Amino acid sequence: MALDQSFVGRTYPPTEPYEVGREKIREFAQAVGDTSPVYTDVEAAKALGYADVIAPPTFVFSLTFREAGQVIEDPQLGLDYSRVVHGDQKFAYTRPVRAGDRLTVTSVIEAIKSMAGNDILDIRGEVHDEAGEHVVTAWTKLVARAAEEG
Amino acid sequence: MAAKISHADVEVGTELPTQSFPVTRATLVRYAGASGDFNPIHWNERFAKEVGLPDVIAHGMFTMAEAIRVVTDWTGDPGAVVDYGVRFTKPVVVPDDDTGALIEVSGKVAVKNDDGTVRVDLTAMSDGKKVLGMSRATVRLA
């Protein structure tokens, strides 16, 4: 069943701030096998002009996707998550995420489309720091594959 | 201080050093823990096959994280990435053996902008298939 178009433009409020920890950044960098010292060594980060270690570019997805859960699990929207695949992902950065950031994510439904029985949902996550300054915007396209004919 | 590659030294068509990223089941378990994405299609073969996949597949976001390393290793400053986007076209299938899969990523400068940035187009292949589409990053150079 096609998703309700009236959800386009709906904004989901930010929840509690996520505090970015140095050791979480280290764990993530190790998990993707990236040995750049700017993720783990404060002095190396400072040499590039950053106040603390920074996070790899895709790190912030963990936060934005958790927040997108409000949309995905919204019973009124009625998305069948068991049929969902990640279609596209994009980030636009004002600055890199860094250790010590306290980040909030505001999720917006940008578009709902139906193609060949698939529901396509575009969610935009706006990430701001504690001062209210923009850090990064994440666009996530989710595709709910059509249910098989029963 | 910024990126180690100078905007003046780069032309449209400049190729970035190609890199290969191995991925085993252990890599995926580790990425699941670090990212918080515990979807069983990334670690449970029985579940993956039940939902119609050929085998366990890598997290799309893992592949996205590896692909941008071709850019960030090139510039030396991961914070110089202005934007980055991909389309997940094919899954990276990860067999349960000691070898796993290999993600091979190449990149080249597609657009040179006047504001000191360039657009790099990335190609990510695994098992002969293109696993990312429209994979592009804009990065600020020195």
mmCIF file of C-alpha atoms in Angstrom:
data_model
loop_
_atom_site.group_PDB
_atom_site.id
_atom_site.type_symbol
_atom_site.label_atom_id
_atom_site.label_comp_id
_atom_site.label_asym_id
_atom_site.label_seq_id
_atom_site.Cartn_x
_atom_site.Cartn_y
_atom_site.Cartn_z
ATOM 1 C CA MET A 1 0.000 0.000 0.000
ATOM 2 C CA ALA A 2 1.367 3.393 -0.976
ATOM 3 C CA LEU A 3 2.507 5.642 1.843
ATOM 4 C CA ASP A 4 0.433 8.675 2.736
ATOM 5 C CA GLN A 5 1.668 11.725 0.778
ATOM 6 C CA SER A 6 0.457 14.039 3.534
ATOM 7 C CA PHE A 7 3.550 13.045 5.543
ATOM 8 C CA VAL A 8 5.801 14.987 3.134
ATOM 9 C CA GLY A 9 7.266 17.950 4.993
ATOM 10 C CA ARG A 10 6.634 16.463 8.403
ATOM 11 C CA THR A 11 9.378 17.274 10.908
ATOM 12 C CA TYR A 12 10.259 15.012 13.821
ATOM 13 C CA PRO A 13 11.631 16.816 16.875
ATOM 14 C CA PRO A 14 15.229 16.323 17.994
ATOM 15 C CA THR A 15 15.704 14.045 20.970
ATOM 16 C CA GLU A 16 18.479 14.151 23.577
ATOM 17 C CA PRO A 17 21.885 15.398 22.395
ATOM 18 C CA TYR A 18 24.449 12.754 21.426
ATOM 19 C CA GLU A 19 27.852 13.451 22.946
ATOM 20 C CA VAL A 20 30.660 12.449 20.582
ATOM 21 C CA GLY A 21 33.410 10.645 22.489
ATOM 22 C CA ARG A 22 37.049 10.266 21.466
ATOM 23 C CA GLU A 23 36.985 6.537 22.114
ATOM 24 C CA LYS A 24 33.812 6.069 20.044
ATOM 25 C CA ILE A 25 35.533 7.819 17.137
ATOM 26 C CA ARG A 26 38.598 5.584 17.631
ATOM 27 C CA GLU A 27 36.384 2.467 17.666
ATOM 28 C CA PHE A 28 34.643 3.549 14.458
ATOM 29 C CA ALA A 29 37.900 4.422 12.668
ATOM 30 C CA GLN A 30 39.335 1.025 13.646
ATOM 31 C CA ALA A 31 36.174 -0.725 12.442
ATOM 32 C CA VAL A 32 36.613 0.772 8.966
ATOM 33 C CA GLY A 33 40.364 0.139 9.097
ATOM 34 C CA ASP A 34 41.296 3.811 8.805
ATOM 35 C CA THR A 35 44.592 4.611 10.519
ATOM 36 C CA SER A 36 44.593 8.389 9.895
ATOM 37 C CA PRO A 37 45.945 9.972 13.118
ATOM 38 C CA VAL A 38 43.449 12.829 12.874
ATOM 39 C CA TYR A 39 40.824 10.403 14.269
ATOM 40 C CA THR A 40 42.855 9.286 17.270
ATOM 41 C CA ASP A 41 45.640 11.774 18.059
ATOM 42 C CA VAL A 42 44.624 15.193 19.382
ATOM 43 C CA GLU A 43 47.950 16.721 18.354
ATOM 44 C CA ALA A 44 47.546 15.463 14.782
ATOM 45 C CA ALA A 45 44.035 16.939 14.717
ATOM 46 C CA LYS A 46 45.305 20.258 16.049
ATOM 47 C CA ALA A 47 48.001 20.320 13.367
ATOM 48 C CA LEU A 48 45.161 20.374 10.821
ATOM 49 C CA GLY A 49 43.407 23.158 12.724
ATOM 50 C CA TYR A 50 40.824 21.134 14.665
ATOM 51 C CA ALA A 51 40.159 21.618 18.385
ATOM 52 C CA ASP A 52 39.979 17.845 19.000
ATOM 53 C CA VAL A 53 40.023 14.585 17.073
ATOM 54 C CA ILE A 54 37.496 14.529 14.233
ATOM 55 C CA ALA A 55 35.252 11.677 13.106
ATOM 56 C CA PRO A 56 35.372 9.915 9.727
ATOM 57 C CA PRO A 57 32.926 11.458 7.231
ATOM 58 C CA THR A 58 30.270 8.732 7.513
ATOM 59 C CA PHE A 59 30.397 8.419 11.336
ATOM 60 C CA VAL A 60 27.420 10.747 11.771
ATOM 61 C CA PHE A 61 25.119 8.267 10.005
ATOM 62 C CA SER A 62 24.862 6.338 13.266
ATOM 63 C CA LEU A 63 23.149 9.373 14.782
ATOM 64 C CA THR A 64 21.018 10.424 11.858
ATOM 65 C CA PHE A 65 19.772 6.890 11.226
ATOM 66 C CA ARG A 66 18.869 6.423 14.878
ATOM 67 C CA GLU A 67 16.834 9.623 14.655
ATOM 68 C CA ALA A 68 15.311 8.509 11.362
ATOM 69 C CA GLY A 69 13.946 5.614 13.403
ATOM 70 C CA GLN A 70 11.234 7.992 14.596
ATOM 71 C CA VAL A 71 10.077 8.224 10.988
ATOM 72 C CA ILE A 72 10.613 4.579 10.100
ATOM 73 C CA GLU A 73 8.751 3.375 13.162
ATOM 74 C CA ASP A 74 5.982 5.970 13.022
ATOM 75 C CA PRO A 75 2.896 3.708 13.101
ATOM 76 C CA GLN A 76 0.837 6.360 11.305
ATOM 77 C CA LEU A 77 3.242 6.325 8.369
ATOM 78 C CA GLY A 78 3.009 2.539 8.213
ATOM 79 C CA LEU A 79 6.337 1.703 6.573
ATOM 80 C CA ASP A 80 7.090 -2.044 6.439
ATOM 81 C CA TYR A 81 10.683 -1.930 7.665
ATOM 82 C CA SER A 82 11.297 -5.615 6.956
ATOM 83 C CA ARG A 83 11.093 -4.730 3.246
ATOM 84 C CA VAL A 84 13.309 -1.636 3.433
ATOM 85 C CA VAL A 85 16.684 -1.278 1.749
ATOM 86 C CA HIS A 86 19.054 1.678 1.813
ATOM 87 C CA GLY A 87 18.918 3.281 -1.621
ATOM 88 C CA ASP A 88 21.029 6.425 -1.522
ATOM 89 C CA GLN A 89 22.993 8.311 1.094
ATOM 90 C CA LYS A 90 24.430 11.800 0.960
ATOM 91 C CA PHE A 91 26.104 14.174 3.412
ATOM 92 C CA ALA A 92 26.831 17.918 3.152
ATOM 93 C CA TYR A 93 29.227 19.211 5.788
ATOM 94 C CA THR A 94 29.627 22.670 7.288
ATOM 95 C CA ARG A 95 32.431 21.216 9.405
ATOM 96 C CA PRO A 96 33.590 17.759 10.494
ATOM 97 C CA VAL A 97 32.072 16.148 13.584
ATOM 98 C CA ARG A 98 34.600 16.257 16.422
ATOM 99 C CA ALA A 99 35.042 14.788 19.883
ATOM 100 C CA GLY A 100 33.145 16.751 22.506
ATOM 101 C CA ASP A 101 30.337 17.735 20.153
ATOM 102 C CA ARG A 102 26.862 17.478 21.607
ATOM 103 C CA LEU A 103 24.758 16.913 18.512
ATOM 104 C CA THR A 104 21.051 16.945 17.875
ATOM 105 C CA VAL A 105 19.321 15.633 14.769
ATOM 106 C CA THR A 106 16.075 16.963 13.366
ATOM 107 C CA SER A 107 14.498 14.628 10.816
ATOM 108 C CA VAL A 108 12.249 15.806 8.011
ATOM 109 C CA ILE A 109 10.368 13.721 5.448
ATOM 110 C CA GLU A 110 11.422 15.343 2.179
ATOM 111 C CA ALA A 111 9.603 13.150 -0.305
ATOM 112 C CA ILE A 112 7.415 10.079 -0.652
ATOM 113 C CA LYS A 113 7.159 8.415 -4.025
ATOM 114 C CA SER A 114 5.712 5.209 -5.309
ATOM 115 C CA MET A 115 7.409 3.477 -8.240
ATOM 116 C CA ALA A 116 6.526 0.046 -9.576
ATOM 117 C CA GLY A 117 4.909 -0.822 -6.268
ATOM 118 C CA ASN A 118 7.946 0.237 -4.246
ATOM 119 C CA ASP A 119 7.610 2.995 -1.666
ATOM 120 C CA ILE A 120 10.496 5.456 -1.750
ATOM 121 C CA LEU A 121 11.062 7.643 1.278
ATOM 122 C CA ASP A 122 13.534 10.539 1.425
ATOM 123 C CA ILE A 123 14.505 11.624 4.920
ATOM 124 C CA ARG A 124 16.692 14.648 5.644
ATOM 125 C CA GLY A 125 18.508 14.824 8.973
ATOM 126 C CA GLU A 126 19.817 18.232 10.062
ATOM 127 C CA VAL A 127 22.629 17.925 12.593
ATOM 128 C CA HIS A 128 23.382 20.867 14.868
ATOM 129 C CA ASP A 129 25.839 21.379 17.704
ATOM 130 C CA GLU A 130 25.109 22.641 21.200
ATOM 131 C CA ALA A 131 25.448 26.252 20.066
ATOM 132 C CA GLY A 132 22.774 25.629 17.435
ATOM 133 C CA GLU A 133 25.292 25.843 14.595
ATOM 134 C CA HIS A 134 24.851 23.572 11.596
ATOM 135 C CA VAL A 135 27.370 20.707 11.358
ATOM 136 C CA VAL A 136 26.115 18.384 8.633
ATOM 137 C CA THR A 137 22.978 17.456 6.710
ATOM 138 C CA ALA A 138 22.351 13.804 5.890
ATOM 139 C CA TRP A 139 19.946 12.667 3.160
ATOM 140 C CA THR A 140 18.808 9.055 3.360
ATOM 141 C CA LYS A 141 16.727 7.382 0.667
ATOM 142 C CA LEU A 142 14.918 4.250 1.807
ATOM 143 C CA VAL A 143 13.163 1.908 -0.567
ATOM 144 C CA ALA A 144 10.433 -0.413 0.704
ATOM 145 C CA ARG A 145 10.178 -3.172 -1.879
ATOM 146 C CA ALA A 146 6.720 -4.104 -3.058
ATOM 147 C CA ALA A 147 5.144 -6.978 -1.149
ATOM 148 C CA GLU A 148 4.913 -10.169 -3.156
ATOM 149 C CA GLU A 149 1.514 -11.075 -4.477
ATOM 150 C CA GLY A 150 -0.099 -13.398 -1.990
ATOM 151 C CA MET B 1 46.865 23.986 7.467
ATOM 152 C CA ALA B 2 44.681 22.146 5.046
ATOM 153 C CA ALA B 3 44.854 19.331 2.571
ATOM 154 C CA LYS B 4 48.252 18.258 1.287
ATOM 155 C CA ILE B 5 47.123 18.237 -2.360
ATOM 156 C CA SER B 6 47.170 21.662 -3.968
ATOM 157 C CA HIS B 7 44.198 22.788 -6.078
ATOM 158 C CA ALA B 8 46.661 24.255 -8.607
ATOM 159 C CA ASP B 9 48.311 20.854 -9.134
ATOM 160 C CA VAL B 10 45.086 19.011 -9.965
ATOM 161 C CA GLU B 11 43.318 18.794 -13.329
ATOM 162 C CA VAL B 12 40.102 17.241 -14.523
ATOM 163 C CA GLY B 13 41.014 13.613 -15.096
ATOM 164 C CA THR B 14 43.663 13.469 -12.356
ATOM 165 C CA GLU B 15 43.497 9.940 -10.947
ATOM 166 C CA LEU B 16 43.596 9.222 -7.217
ATOM 167 C CA PRO B 17 45.561 6.231 -5.937
ATOM 168 C CA THR B 18 43.380 3.126 -6.158
ATOM 169 C CA GLN B 19 42.841 1.124 -2.956
ATOM 170 C CA SER B 20 41.501 -2.349 -2.124
ATOM 171 C CA PHE B 21 39.621 -2.996 1.078
ATOM 172 C CA PRO B 22 39.179 -6.575 2.283
ATOM 173 C CA VAL B 23 35.991 -7.399 4.175
ATOM 174 C CA THR B 24 35.380 -10.596 6.110
ATOM 175 C CA ARG B 25 32.555 -11.667 8.418
ATOM 176 C CA ALA B 26 34.690 -10.448 11.335
ATOM 177 C CA THR B 27 34.948 -7.015 9.674
ATOM 178 C CA LEU B 28 31.150 -6.849 9.518
ATOM 179 C CA VAL B 29 30.671 -7.891 13.135
ATOM 180 C CA ARG B 30 33.117 -5.203 14.166
ATOM 181 C CA TYR B 31 31.421 -2.580 12.001
ATOM 182 C CA ALA B 32 28.023 -3.583 13.401
ATOM 183 C CA GLY B 33 29.282 -2.922 16.905
ATOM 184 C CA ALA B 34 30.989 0.360 16.090
ATOM 185 C CA SER B 35 28.082 1.744 14.054
ATOM 186 C CA GLY B 36 25.178 0.304 16.025
ATOM 187 C CA ASP B 37 23.682 -1.309 12.900
ATOM 188 C CA PHE B 38 22.843 -4.857 13.982
ATOM 189 C CA ASN B 39 20.610 -5.783 11.041
ATOM 190 C CA PRO B 40 21.057 -9.594 10.839
ATOM 191 C CA ILE B 41 21.508 -9.540 7.038
ATOM 192 C CA HIS B 42 25.061 -8.380 7.864
ATOM 193 C CA TRP B 43 26.017 -11.300 10.093
ATOM 194 C CA ASN B 44 23.406 -14.069 9.985
ATOM 195 C CA GLU B 45 23.564 -16.233 6.857
ATOM 196 C CA ARG B 46 20.327 -18.066 7.644
ATOM 197 C CA PHE B 47 18.431 -14.790 7.986
ATOM 198 C CA ALA B 48 20.064 -13.255 4.897
ATOM 199 C CA LYS B 49 19.007 -16.209 2.752
ATOM 200 C CA GLU B 50 15.492 -16.192 4.199
ATOM 201 C CA VAL B 51 15.004 -12.636 2.929
ATOM 202 C CA GLY B 52 16.254 -13.563 -0.535
ATOM 203 C CA LEU B 53 19.913 -12.521 -0.410
ATOM 204 C CA PRO B 54 22.634 -14.808 -1.797
ATOM 205 C CA ASP B 55 24.548 -14.689 1.499
ATOM 206 C CA VAL B 56 25.519 -12.236 4.245
ATOM 207 C CA ILE B 57 26.124 -8.787 2.700
ATOM 208 C CA ALA B 58 28.262 -5.891 3.899
ATOM 209 C CA HIS B 59 26.619 -2.808 5.390
ATOM 210 C CA GLY B 60 26.169 -0.286 2.586
ATOM 211 C CA MET B 61 27.496 2.300 4.999
ATOM 212 C CA PHE B 62 30.657 0.217 5.475
ATOM 213 C CA THR B 63 31.299 0.333 1.726
ATOM 214 C CA MET B 64 30.568 4.066 1.744
ATOM 215 C CA ALA B 65 33.065 4.530 4.599
ATOM 216 C CA GLU B 66 35.772 2.623 2.711
ATOM 217 C CA ALA B 67 35.219 4.410 -0.611
ATOM 218 C CA ILE B 68 35.771 7.894 0.817
ATOM 219 C CA ARG B 69 39.160 6.784 2.173
ATOM 220 C CA VAL B 70 40.493 7.047 -1.384
ATOM 221 C CA VAL B 71 39.706 10.768 -1.114
ATOM 222 C CA THR B 72 40.694 11.391 2.501
ATOM 223 C CA ASP B 73 43.982 9.472 2.203
ATOM 224 C CA TRP B 74 44.749 11.509 -0.923
ATOM 225 C CA THR B 75 44.109 14.907 0.666
ATOM 226 C CA GLY B 76 45.331 13.986 4.145
ATOM 227 C CA ASP B 77 42.488 15.947 5.736
ATOM 228 C CA PRO B 78 39.182 14.087 6.193
ATOM 229 C CA GLY B 79 37.625 17.336 7.433
ATOM 230 C CA ALA B 80 38.094 18.866 3.965
ATOM 231 C CA VAL B 81 35.216 16.809 2.532
ATOM 232 C CA VAL B 82 32.423 19.258 1.664
ATOM 233 C CA ASP B 83 29.859 16.756 0.481
ATOM 234 C CA TYR B 84 29.709 13.052 -0.275
ATOM 235 C CA GLY B 85 26.958 10.919 -1.754
ATOM 236 C CA VAL B 86 26.461 7.408 -3.090
ATOM 237 C CA ARG B 87 23.782 5.117 -4.476
ATOM 238 C CA PHE B 88 23.838 1.518 -3.272
ATOM 239 C CA THR B 89 23.518 -0.390 -6.541
ATOM 240 C CA LYS B 90 24.644 -3.937 -5.714
ATOM 241 C CA PRO B 91 25.374 -5.640 -2.406
ATOM 242 C CA VAL B 92 28.896 -6.678 -1.392
ATOM 243 C CA VAL B 93 28.430 -10.396 -0.747
ATOM 244 C CA VAL B 94 30.709 -11.678 2.034
ATOM 245 C CA PRO B 95 31.232 -15.460 2.115
ATOM 246 C CA ASP B 96 32.019 -17.329 5.334
ATOM 247 C CA ASP B 97 35.669 -18.091 4.642
ATOM 248 C CA ASP B 98 39.049 -16.639 5.550
ATOM 249 C CA THR B 99 39.201 -14.448 2.445
ATOM 250 C CA GLY B 100 35.823 -12.741 2.468
ATOM 251 C CA ALA B 101 35.250 -10.109 -0.214
ATOM 252 C CA LEU B 102 37.305 -7.308 -1.681
ATOM 253 C CA ILE B 103 36.075 -3.774 -2.361
ATOM 254 C CA GLU B 104 38.220 -2.023 -4.972
ATOM 255 C CA VAL B 105 37.878 1.734 -5.158
ATOM 256 C CA SER B 106 39.262 4.143 -7.730
ATOM 257 C CA GLY B 107 38.627 7.850 -8.134
ATOM 258 C CA LYS B 108 39.320 10.695 -10.481
ATOM 259 C CA VAL B 109 38.783 14.421 -10.546
ATOM 260 C CA ALA B 110 35.637 15.106 -12.570
ATOM 261 C CA VAL B 111 35.115 18.832 -11.951
ATOM 262 C CA LYS B 112 37.469 21.575 -10.825
ATOM 263 C CA ASN B 113 35.535 24.384 -9.123
ATOM 264 C CA ASP B 114 36.614 28.026 -8.770
ATOM 265 C CA ASP B 115 36.182 27.982 -4.986
ATOM 266 C CA GLY B 116 39.185 25.756 -4.301
ATOM 267 C CA THR B 117 37.206 22.512 -4.345
ATOM 268 C CA VAL B 118 37.125 19.609 -6.773
ATOM 269 C CA ARG B 119 34.524 16.931 -7.395
ATOM 270 C CA VAL B 120 35.927 13.430 -7.290
ATOM 271 C CA ASP B 121 33.951 10.607 -8.908
ATOM 272 C CA LEU B 122 34.523 7.245 -7.241
ATOM 273 C CA THR B 123 34.100 3.743 -8.610
ATOM 274 C CA ALA B 124 33.671 0.883 -6.148
ATOM 275 C CA MET B 125 33.767 -2.693 -7.427
ATOM 276 C CA SER B 126 33.386 -6.045 -5.711
ATOM 277 C CA ASP B 127 33.436 -9.424 -7.456
ATOM 278 C CA GLY B 128 33.353 -7.656 -10.822
ATOM 279 C CA LYS B 129 30.198 -5.691 -9.990
ATOM 280 C CA LYS B 130 29.780 -1.980 -9.453
ATOM 281 C CA VAL B 131 28.561 -1.742 -5.856
ATOM 282 C CA LEU B 132 28.177 2.048 -5.671
ATOM 283 C CA GLY B 133 26.616 4.356 -8.233
ATOM 284 C CA MET B 134 26.647 8.157 -8.449
ATOM 285 C CA SER B 135 29.479 8.045 -5.945
ATOM 286 C CA ARG B 136 30.766 11.597 -5.720
ATOM 287 C CA ALA B 137 32.593 13.725 -3.213
ATOM 288 C CA THR B 138 33.424 17.409 -3.211
ATOM 289 C CA VAL B 139 36.634 18.155 -1.353
ATOM 290 C CA ARG B 140 38.499 21.365 -0.536
ATOM 291 C CA LEU B 141 42.126 21.350 -1.564
ATOM 292 C CA ALA B 142 45.056 23.464 -0.385
#
